[in-house]
XYZ file of C-alpha atoms in Angstrom:
470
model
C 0.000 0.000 0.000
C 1.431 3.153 -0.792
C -0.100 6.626 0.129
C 1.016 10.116 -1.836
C -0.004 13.419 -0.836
C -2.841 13.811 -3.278
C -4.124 9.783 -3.789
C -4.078 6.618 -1.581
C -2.790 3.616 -2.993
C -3.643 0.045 -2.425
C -1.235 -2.733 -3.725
C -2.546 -6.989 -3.533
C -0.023 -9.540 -4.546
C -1.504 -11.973 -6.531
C -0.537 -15.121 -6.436
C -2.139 -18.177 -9.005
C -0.213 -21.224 -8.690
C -0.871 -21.905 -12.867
C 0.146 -18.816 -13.959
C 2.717 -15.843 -13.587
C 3.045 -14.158 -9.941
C 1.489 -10.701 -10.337
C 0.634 -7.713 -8.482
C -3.273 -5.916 -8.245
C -2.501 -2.127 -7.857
C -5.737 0.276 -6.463
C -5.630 4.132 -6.327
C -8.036 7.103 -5.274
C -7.740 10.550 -4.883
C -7.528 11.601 -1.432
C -9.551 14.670 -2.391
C -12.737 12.408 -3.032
C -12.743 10.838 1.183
C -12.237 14.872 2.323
C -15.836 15.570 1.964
C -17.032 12.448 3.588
C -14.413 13.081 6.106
C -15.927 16.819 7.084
C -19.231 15.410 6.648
C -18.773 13.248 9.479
C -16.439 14.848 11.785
C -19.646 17.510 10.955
C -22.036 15.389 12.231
C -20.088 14.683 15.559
C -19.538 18.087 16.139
C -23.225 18.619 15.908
C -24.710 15.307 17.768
C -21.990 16.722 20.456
C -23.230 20.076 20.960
C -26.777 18.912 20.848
C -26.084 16.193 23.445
C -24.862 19.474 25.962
C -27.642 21.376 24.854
C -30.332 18.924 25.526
C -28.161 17.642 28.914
C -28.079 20.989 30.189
C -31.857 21.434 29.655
C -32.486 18.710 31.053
C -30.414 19.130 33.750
C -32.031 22.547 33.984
C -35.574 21.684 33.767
C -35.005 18.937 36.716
C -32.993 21.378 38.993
C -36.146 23.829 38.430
C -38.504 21.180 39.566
C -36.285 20.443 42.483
C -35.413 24.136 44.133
C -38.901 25.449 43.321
C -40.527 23.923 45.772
C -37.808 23.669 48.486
C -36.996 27.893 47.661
C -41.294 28.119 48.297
C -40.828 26.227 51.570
C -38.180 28.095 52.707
C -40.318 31.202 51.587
C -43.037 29.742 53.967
C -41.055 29.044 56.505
C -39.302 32.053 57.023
C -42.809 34.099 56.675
C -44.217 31.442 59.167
C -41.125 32.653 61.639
C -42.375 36.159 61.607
C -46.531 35.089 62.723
C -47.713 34.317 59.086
C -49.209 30.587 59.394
C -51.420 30.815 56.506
C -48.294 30.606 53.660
C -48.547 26.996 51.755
C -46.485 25.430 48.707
C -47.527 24.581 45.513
C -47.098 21.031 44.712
C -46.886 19.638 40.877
C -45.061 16.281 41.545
C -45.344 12.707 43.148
C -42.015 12.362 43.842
C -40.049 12.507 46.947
C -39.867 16.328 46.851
C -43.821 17.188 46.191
C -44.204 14.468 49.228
C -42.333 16.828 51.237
C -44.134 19.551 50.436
C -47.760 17.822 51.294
C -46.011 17.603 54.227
C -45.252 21.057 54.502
C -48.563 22.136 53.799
C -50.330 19.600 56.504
C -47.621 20.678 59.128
C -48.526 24.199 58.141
C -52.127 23.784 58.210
C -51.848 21.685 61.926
C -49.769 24.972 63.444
C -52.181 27.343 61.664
C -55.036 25.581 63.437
C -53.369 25.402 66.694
C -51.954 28.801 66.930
C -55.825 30.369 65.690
C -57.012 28.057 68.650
C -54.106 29.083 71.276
C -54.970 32.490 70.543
C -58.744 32.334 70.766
C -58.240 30.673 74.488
C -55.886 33.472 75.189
C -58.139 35.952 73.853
C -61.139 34.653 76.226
C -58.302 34.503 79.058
C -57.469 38.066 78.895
C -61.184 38.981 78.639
C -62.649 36.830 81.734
C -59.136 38.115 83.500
C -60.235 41.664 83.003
C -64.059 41.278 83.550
C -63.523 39.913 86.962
C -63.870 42.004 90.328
C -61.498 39.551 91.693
C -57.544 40.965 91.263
C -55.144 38.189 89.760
C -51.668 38.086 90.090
C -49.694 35.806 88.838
C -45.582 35.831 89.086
C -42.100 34.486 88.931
C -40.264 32.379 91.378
C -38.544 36.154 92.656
C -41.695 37.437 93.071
C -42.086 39.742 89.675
C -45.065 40.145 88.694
C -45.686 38.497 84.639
C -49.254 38.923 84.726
C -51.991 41.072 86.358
C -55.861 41.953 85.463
C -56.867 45.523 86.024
C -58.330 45.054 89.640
C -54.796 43.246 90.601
C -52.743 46.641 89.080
C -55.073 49.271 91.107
C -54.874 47.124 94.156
C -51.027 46.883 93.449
C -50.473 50.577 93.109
C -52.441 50.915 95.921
C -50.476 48.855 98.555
C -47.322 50.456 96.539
C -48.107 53.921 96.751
C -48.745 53.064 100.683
C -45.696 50.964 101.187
C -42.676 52.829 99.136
C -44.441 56.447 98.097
C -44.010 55.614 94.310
C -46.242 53.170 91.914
C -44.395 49.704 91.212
C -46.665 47.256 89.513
C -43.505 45.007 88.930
C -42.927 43.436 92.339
C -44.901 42.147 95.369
C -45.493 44.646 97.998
C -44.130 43.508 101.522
C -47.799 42.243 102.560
C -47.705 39.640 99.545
C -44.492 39.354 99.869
C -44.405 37.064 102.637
C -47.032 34.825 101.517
C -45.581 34.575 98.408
C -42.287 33.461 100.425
C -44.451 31.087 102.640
C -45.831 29.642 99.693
C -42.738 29.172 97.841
C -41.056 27.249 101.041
C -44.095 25.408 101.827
C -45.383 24.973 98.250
C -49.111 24.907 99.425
C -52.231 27.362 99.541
C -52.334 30.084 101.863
C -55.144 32.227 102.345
C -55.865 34.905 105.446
C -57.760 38.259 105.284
C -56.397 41.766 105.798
C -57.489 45.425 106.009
C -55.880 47.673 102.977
C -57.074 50.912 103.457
C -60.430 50.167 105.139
C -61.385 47.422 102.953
C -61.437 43.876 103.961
C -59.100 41.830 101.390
C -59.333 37.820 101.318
C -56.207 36.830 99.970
C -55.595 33.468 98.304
C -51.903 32.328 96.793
C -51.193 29.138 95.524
C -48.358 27.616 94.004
C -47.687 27.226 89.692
C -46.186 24.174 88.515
C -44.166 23.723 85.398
C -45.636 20.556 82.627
C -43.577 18.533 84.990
C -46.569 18.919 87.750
C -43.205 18.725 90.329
C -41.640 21.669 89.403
C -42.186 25.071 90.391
C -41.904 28.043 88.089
C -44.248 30.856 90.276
C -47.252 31.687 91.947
C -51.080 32.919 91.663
C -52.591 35.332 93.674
C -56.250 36.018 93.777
C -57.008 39.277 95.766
C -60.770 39.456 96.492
C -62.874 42.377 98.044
C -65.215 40.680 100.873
C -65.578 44.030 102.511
C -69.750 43.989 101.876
C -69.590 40.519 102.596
C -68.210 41.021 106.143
C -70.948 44.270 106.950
C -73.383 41.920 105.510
C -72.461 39.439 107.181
C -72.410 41.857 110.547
C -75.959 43.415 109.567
C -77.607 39.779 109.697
C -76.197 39.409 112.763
C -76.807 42.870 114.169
C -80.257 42.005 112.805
C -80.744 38.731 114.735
C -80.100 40.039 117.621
C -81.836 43.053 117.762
C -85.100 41.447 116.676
C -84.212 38.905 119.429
C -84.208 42.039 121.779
C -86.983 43.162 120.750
C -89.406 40.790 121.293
C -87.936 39.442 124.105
C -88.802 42.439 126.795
C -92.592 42.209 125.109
C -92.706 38.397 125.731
C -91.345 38.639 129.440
C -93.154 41.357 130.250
C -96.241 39.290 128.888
C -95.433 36.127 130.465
C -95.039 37.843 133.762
C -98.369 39.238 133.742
C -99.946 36.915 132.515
C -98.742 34.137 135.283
C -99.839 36.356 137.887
C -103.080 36.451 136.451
C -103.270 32.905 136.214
C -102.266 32.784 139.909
C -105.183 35.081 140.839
C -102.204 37.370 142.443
C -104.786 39.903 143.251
C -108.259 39.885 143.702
C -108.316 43.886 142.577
C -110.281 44.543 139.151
C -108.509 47.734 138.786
C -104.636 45.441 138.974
C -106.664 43.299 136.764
C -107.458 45.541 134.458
C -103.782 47.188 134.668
C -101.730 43.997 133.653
C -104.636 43.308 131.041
C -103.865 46.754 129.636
C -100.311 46.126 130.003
C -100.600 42.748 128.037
C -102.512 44.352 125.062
C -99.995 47.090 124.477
C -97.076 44.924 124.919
C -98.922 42.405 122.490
C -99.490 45.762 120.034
C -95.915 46.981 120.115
C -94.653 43.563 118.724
C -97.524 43.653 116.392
C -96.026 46.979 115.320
C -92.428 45.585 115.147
C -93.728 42.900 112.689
C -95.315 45.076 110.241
C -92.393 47.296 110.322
C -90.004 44.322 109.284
C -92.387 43.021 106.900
C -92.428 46.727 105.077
C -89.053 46.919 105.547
C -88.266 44.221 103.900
C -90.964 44.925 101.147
C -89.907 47.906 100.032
C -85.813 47.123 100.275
C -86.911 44.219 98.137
C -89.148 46.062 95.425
C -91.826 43.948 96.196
C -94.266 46.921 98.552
C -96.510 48.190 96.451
C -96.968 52.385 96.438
C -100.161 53.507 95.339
C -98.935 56.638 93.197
C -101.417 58.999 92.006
C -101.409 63.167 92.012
C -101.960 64.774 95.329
C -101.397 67.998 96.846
C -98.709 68.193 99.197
C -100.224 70.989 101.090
C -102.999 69.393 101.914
C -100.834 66.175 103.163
C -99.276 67.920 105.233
C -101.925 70.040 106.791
C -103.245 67.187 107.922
C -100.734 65.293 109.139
C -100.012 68.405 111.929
C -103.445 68.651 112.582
C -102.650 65.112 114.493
C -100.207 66.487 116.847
C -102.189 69.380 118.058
C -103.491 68.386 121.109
C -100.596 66.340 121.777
C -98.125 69.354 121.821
C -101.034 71.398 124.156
C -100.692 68.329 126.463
C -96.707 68.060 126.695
C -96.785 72.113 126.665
C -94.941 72.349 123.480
C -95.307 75.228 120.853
C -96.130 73.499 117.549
C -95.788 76.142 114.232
C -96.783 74.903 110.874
C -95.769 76.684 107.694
C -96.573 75.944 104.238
C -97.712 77.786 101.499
C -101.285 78.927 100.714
C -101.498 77.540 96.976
C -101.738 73.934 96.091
C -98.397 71.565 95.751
C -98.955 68.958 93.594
C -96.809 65.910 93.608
C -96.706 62.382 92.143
C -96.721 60.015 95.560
C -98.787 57.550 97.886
C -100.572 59.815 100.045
C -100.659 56.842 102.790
C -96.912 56.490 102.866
C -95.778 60.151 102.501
C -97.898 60.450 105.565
C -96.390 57.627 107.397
C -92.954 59.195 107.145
C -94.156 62.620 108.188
C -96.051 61.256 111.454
C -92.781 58.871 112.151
C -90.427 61.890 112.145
C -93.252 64.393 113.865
C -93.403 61.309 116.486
C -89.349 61.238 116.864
C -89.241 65.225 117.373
C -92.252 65.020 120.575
C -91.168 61.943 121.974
C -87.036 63.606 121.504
C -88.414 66.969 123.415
C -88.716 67.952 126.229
C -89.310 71.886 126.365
C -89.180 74.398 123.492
C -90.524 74.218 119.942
C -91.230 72.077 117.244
C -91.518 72.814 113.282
C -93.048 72.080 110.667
C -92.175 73.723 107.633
C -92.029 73.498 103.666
C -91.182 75.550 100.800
C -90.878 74.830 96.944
C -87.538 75.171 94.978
C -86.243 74.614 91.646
C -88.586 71.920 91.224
C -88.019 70.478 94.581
C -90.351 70.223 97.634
C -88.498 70.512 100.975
C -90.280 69.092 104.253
C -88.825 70.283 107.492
C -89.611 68.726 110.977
C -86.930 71.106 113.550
C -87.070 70.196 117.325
C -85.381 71.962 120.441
C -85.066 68.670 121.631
C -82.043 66.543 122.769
C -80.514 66.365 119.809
C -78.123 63.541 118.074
C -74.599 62.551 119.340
C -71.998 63.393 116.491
C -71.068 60.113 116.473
C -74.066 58.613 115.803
C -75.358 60.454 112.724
C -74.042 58.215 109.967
C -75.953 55.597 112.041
C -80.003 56.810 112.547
C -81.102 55.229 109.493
C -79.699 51.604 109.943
C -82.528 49.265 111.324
C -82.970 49.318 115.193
C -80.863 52.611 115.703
C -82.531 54.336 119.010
C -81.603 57.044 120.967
C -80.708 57.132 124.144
C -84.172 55.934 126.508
C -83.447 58.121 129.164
C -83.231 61.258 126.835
C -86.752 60.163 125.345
C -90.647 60.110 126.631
C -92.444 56.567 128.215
C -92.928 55.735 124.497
C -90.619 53.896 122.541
C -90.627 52.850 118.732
C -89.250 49.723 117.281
C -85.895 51.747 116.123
C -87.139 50.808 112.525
C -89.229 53.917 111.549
C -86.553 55.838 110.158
C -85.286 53.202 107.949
C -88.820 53.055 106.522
C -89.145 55.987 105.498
C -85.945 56.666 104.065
C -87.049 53.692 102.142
C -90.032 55.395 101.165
C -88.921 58.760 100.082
C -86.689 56.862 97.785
C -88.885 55.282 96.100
C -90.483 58.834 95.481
C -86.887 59.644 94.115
C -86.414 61.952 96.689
C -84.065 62.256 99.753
C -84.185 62.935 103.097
C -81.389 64.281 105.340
C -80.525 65.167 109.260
C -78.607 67.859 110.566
C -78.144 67.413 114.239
C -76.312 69.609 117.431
C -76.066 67.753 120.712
C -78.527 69.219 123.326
C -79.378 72.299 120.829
C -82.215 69.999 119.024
C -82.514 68.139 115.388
C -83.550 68.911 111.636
C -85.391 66.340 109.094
C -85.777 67.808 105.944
C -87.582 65.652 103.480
C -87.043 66.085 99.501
C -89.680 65.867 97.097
C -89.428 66.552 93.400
C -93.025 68.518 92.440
C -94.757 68.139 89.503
C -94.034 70.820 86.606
C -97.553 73.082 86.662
C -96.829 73.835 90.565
C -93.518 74.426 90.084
C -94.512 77.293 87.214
C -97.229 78.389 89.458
C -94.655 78.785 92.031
C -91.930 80.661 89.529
C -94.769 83.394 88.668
C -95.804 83.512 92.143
C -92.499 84.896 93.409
C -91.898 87.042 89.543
């Protein structure tokens, strides 16, 4: 074989065994294999570049598939870390990947769910913490306070302001202080009641427990105002025994007498006639007690019924003094009524009005000895105002805030033979406010005492009364 620069040349011996050796000679122009040559080489040039082309895409396309949903996730989760649980991923795939995301999503959708309902409960927490009356406190093991309703903070600046002379709503005071130590030595309950500035504070702390139920991680303090609880609680009492007074001087008195009239004591009809009359107004006073509890308790109940209609307050009262009359000519008294001439007319229960009027005429004669006693109205700005003014005995300073609580008497030996049940005054107060009116007492030792009654008048008698005095 022989090979030129311009031809290729192919040389085969021949060999016949019948005939001469000879030689078989083959040539061709190397310019005729070029074009298959660059043809080819060409074609592999091409099928190599398309080969990276179509790898690379490939490889491109499945990258994309793969970091699209894992850069969404990590989208979601990072908007997730700042509060936003509704982000989800979109999932196109089966594989292990879109798996993960449907993962992703139901994880996403569980904490959404849970973190909606965590914040609901905390929600109704905060509002049933801050509708209570009750204060809450709830702190650390060193005492700081990490949570507090609005009762708990007033009652903490309170007993801060008291304590140190400057608001801290971030630690104990002393008082809690040491139950909160007790507690935390102890770990159990305490509860006691104290006195913070005139109210009576029940005072419960208990220990907090960690998940662990074992260990401890702070305390709870509920702080709870039983201060109408306690003068309840002193009233029924009060109450109890007073009526328990009351009707037991009637009902020895009663038994006395009437034993010695069962033991024909005296043969007399005039003795027998005294401890019969002694019986029947001892049997009439507790009659009179009962009917003033059972009003009493009516009207502080809402359950008495006033019979309101238009009356003239004049009138009312006119006859009302016209009562005590003779008695003030009898106990040598000098009576003076004033009102005006013109009618008064008000909305009320002429029967009740009157009953408070003859209860406080009654306190003022029975109260006085010498002098004077007044009774006295006059109309302004819409109001009707009822005086009854004695010389009498007067009030003790101390006992003011007192004479309209329920068996409140003055002192027997500054008064007449007659007593009341110590429950007139309470009734009417009771009365005059359910005429939405007032009544008040101004009072001097010894110098005497001053009802005044106030009554709000119906509009034509209070115009009347405008053009009288234009």
């Amino acid at each position: 074989m022989g090979n030129r620069s311009n031809e290729l040349a192919v040389y085969v011996k021949l060999v016949d065994p019948g005939s001469l050796p000879g030689m078989l000679v083959v040539t061709q122009q190397m310019s005729v294999l070029d074009e298959p040559a660059h043809e080819m080489r060409n074609l592999v040039v091409f099928d190599t570049v398309l080969g990276v082309i179509l790898a690379t895409g490939f490889a491109f396309v499945i990258s994309n598939n793969l970091s699209r949903p894992l850069l969404q996730m990590n989208r979601a989760a990072e908007q997730m870390a700042r509060g936003h649980y509704r982000q989800r991923v979109k999932v196109v795939t089966n594989d292990e990947v879109g798996r993960l995301g449907q993962t992703f999503n139901a994880l996403a959708e569980e904490l959404s769910t849970t973190i909606e309902q965590l914040s609901m409960e905390r929600e109704g927490l905060q509002r049933i913490l801050s509708s209570l009356e009750d204060g809450v406190v709830a702190t650390d093991m060193l005492g700081h306070v990490v949570l507090a309703n609005p009762p708990a903070r007033r009652r903490l600046r309170m007993l801060s302001v008291a304590e140190q002379g400057v608001v801290n709503e971030q630690l104990l005071p002393d008082r809690l202080m040491k139950l909160f130590v007790r507690v935390t030595q102890e770990q159990e309950p305490v509860f006691r009641e104290d006195t913070w500035e005139g109210r009576t504070m029940a005072i419960t702390m208990l220990p907090l427990y960690e998940a662990d139920a074992s260990t401890m991680r702070g305390t709870l303090c509920v702080l709870r105002d039983v201060t109408e609880e306690r003068r309840l609680d002193r009233l029924r009492k009060d109450f109890i025994a007073n009526v328990s007074h009351e009707l037991r001087t009637p009902l020895s008195m009663m038994q006395g007498y009437t034993e010695a009239l069962l033991d024909d004591i005296s043969d007399d009809p005039a003795m027998r006639q005294e401890l019969t009359e002694i019986i029947h107004d001892e049997t009439l006073r507790m009659k009179r007690l009962v009917n003033d509890l059972l009003n009493l308790a009516q009207l502080e109940s809402g359950q008495f019924q006033m019979n309101i209609h238009r009356i003239d307050l004049v009138q009312l009262i006119r006859r009302t003094a016209r009562k005590f009359q003779a008695l003030a000519s009898e106990y040598g008294l000098a009576f003076r009524l004033s009102t005006q001439d013109e009618p008064v007319w008000i909305e009320a229960d002429e029967d009740r009005l009157e009953q408070v009027f003859t209860n406080l005429l009654d306190n003022a004669f029975r109260h006085t000895a010498e002098g004077a006693i007044s009774f006295v109205s006059d109309i302004r700005n819409g109001y009707a105002y009822i005086r009854v003014s004695d010389t009498g005995a007067g009030i003790p300073e101390e006992d003011l805030p007192y004479i309209f609580e329920r068996f409140y008497k003055a002192d027997k030996a500054r008064t007449r033979s007659r007593s009341g049940t110590g429950l007139g005054l309470a009734i009417a107060r009771q009365i005059v406010f359910e005429h939405q009116g007032d009544i008040l007492v101004e009072s001097r030792f010894g110098e005497g005492t001053t009802f005044t009654v106030v009554l709000p008048i119906s509009n034509d008698s209070e115009q009347r009364q405008s053009d009288r005095w234009e």
